[in-house]
Amino acid sequence: MKILLSIIVVVIAALARTYEPHLFPHGYAVEIPPQHRPAISKVDPSNISLRLSSGKLTKIYERKEEGEGQVPLLVHPETIIFDNHGKMYIMNENAKLVSLTDFEPMTGTNGEASSSIMTAKATEVADLGVGAPLGGKYDNKGCLYFADAVLGLARICNLPDDTSTTTIPTKPKPYVELVASRVQLEDGSWSSINYADDVDIGPRTGHVYFSDASDVKSDRDPISGLWDIMHASKVEGVRGKRTGRLLRYIPETGKVGILATGGAFTNGVAVNADETYVLYTSTFEGSVMKYPLNEEGAKPERILDNFPGFLDGVDCSFQSGLCYVAIATPMDPLVGAIFAMPTWIGRPIRSFLMMLPKSLAPKVKQYGAAAEIHPGDENSPARIIRIFQDPDGRDVSTVTGVTEHDGKLYLGSLHANSVGVVTLE
């Protein structure tokens, strides 16, 4: 077996030297130190707390209005957003900001209203441009800051308060501003923001904290014309280079700074109520990181891992102090075995995986989960409190965003055309 593996390594090395620019546009896979390899637990198949049968889950679908040949708007919402008045929004895969209002129970064929399936009126509020908006947050002035995986950090202001009209005469027309597409390094050079992913806003300072997940750029899918942001994340995970960063934008000065580097696809971002720290997820380490904001020269701390899958978005409740983490997909056993291999064989195999066509890349498993966590304080360490889970993705799958609002947890997904709502108790 060892001889066969050695032959594979030699073949991959020969191909790499000959066709490097074409086969490895993002470089070779790199060594992943043991402390940065995925720390992920096994899925408990008996935990079905995120299914409709649990009685805690509600799903919201777009309602089709009679007589309208409408284009669907509630399409693959990565994260659920609420404005300062409590109105719900999503940003869909076509870069539209969409409000969801007028919620009604869905009526079945027997004429009875469902208590777990709701419908909502979906209204396009604004066109967010040509990129791929993911996470977003409203500031106290009503401007929506959003992370665009293609363009960088952006914002849109002057949004209408009443979405029945697209403009308000007393306000300027809303338009998208690109706030940050690059960040200056210590040596004075500039580094582009290639994959802005999530954003949160400090409740005290108004500073905008956001993630730059990777230096791997997304490409357009030639068939659908949409940005293929999932493939870029897979490349980053297999490559193992850990180029993710936590950034901060200060509106008063217009400056962007780097708070933390070395994330294995730095993903979800959440600030606590006192703005003393920022939580962010390092997806391909399977970990939650905490970055202190009130300490000079602070370093991020890995506070939690061993979740049953790779992590995505994160959000914190200002009322309870608890936080919530999206678990997008479990660890594939084969992928886990490759990550566990010694570097001399694991690294060439991961390089080989980077050469595969997109059609042969590992598929995301049908699975849905989110975790409730205590982020830790001076009295107790960080801990996982409970896992909401649909082990085979029957009712909820590929949770990419979590938003706590008024005692409920709203679930977004890049693969769903609905919003999941979990009643927290």
Steps between C-alpha positions, in 0.01 A plus 500: 500500500780737588667434163175584319461822695861591420432450129192725523709769667766481226237520223330800659837674542586441134166634381535799728838601359375473141157659526525712815339824371196317367456231764581709806381858447478538880829327579562157648343362813711587804584321821230530766641483854311257727355783711337653191345185357122464526385412853155363422283250689275231359136566415248363750229351275252487790496880535210615279424822689506708180220318324143621466392207715688651796238773530769769529560559130299721267578549132419812300442482124434773245131543428394520137251778449201419281516624143871574515765320300761604750868411494586317825678725749548278805785310336800363692509756785846469660408704810184653644515873582278727711491878473465738794120466488505121514417443133648185346720499191710259299757548225447242230740335255404753232630785719156636587410638843157353576260577785274231647170625643134406552560156648215252475462130587502280192164338432506132406283318249258419782450871567678493836772750583841360589669608822848416374491624138461873434495708185617858456471775245841552336577846363814613323634804684828563319738360242836452671705484182704242313664317789407229750367649826515268801480633858353841586418732791313829539670782686316747726453740206311246293785421260551136412860385500552173318787267418523434129710193417605653169527875564587543869322695776208705365208700633171641384324794668176694447298181483121550498317443828192378313590233246173550311688774316856493375581864575400764750486860370664645814798268473774471239479188289678205664822392337771248580839627617811284498647584839811283499658280234852498642689548825841656561768279653766604752762541227279749316396266221138416427326165523173440317190372679416198289219330694307723740267260679322633809456827687389630838491849648621601844206629709719756680742631240319429174814334369439242229663162560515269202677191371718450195470123478774417250728636231333262252268691268163370383426431134173526314327175417493490117157338492301691763699823485506509881811535713629161614596597853479142629785376280732776621437390858576136413830603340596690814410205721699245299796732446536565874679832464291682766478842333180608677494834684285694744478866395358822644364801314466830689231717334628826651841468339425267210796284599516121496730306730594137556414360842585132455655278233554128449137389481422177318226674300401777743122497476230618741549815712312610815561776756377470859270753667782690675722491191782354706567217257422364156423135432584356162504152353797329340307264276758237411635479852145447622556761769358816655757772562478795741684824436515746798430861408601661830857369517796660326686252280234235554520160337201289394417204723356170382216455747296211356525214254375141467173598336340234277598680180664797331389838635356796313313804639485611863278740695471609864190592700537831682226393742617155613871531423489166322625458145398280208709331234393362161630151421495476122604142433650201683848367438514251214685189628733495199585868543561439869736215419696718257538779757625244753771361268868578550610807308713307248190332355212723612639812337544347149155345518347836592691657211355233273148582623561864407559390139165325467225662291225668698261224398713247690541708816346348816130582531347662806316237703133547584521609863371787709620623838566799723656520844418710804816589689617692804798710385664490843561772758695559821275253684475211254678361194352495152281197435252349257155506660294314241490400136190546284528238228335339201749216438393421144384847393138395468350835606805726535829464315828687454447769764731788405362783712351536849326812628354531851204737520240532779558155642503320167782371285470566126686264270629589153628258239676534167319186386141573614213717380359547847584639843517277805385635836581328830317598818759536777402410854 
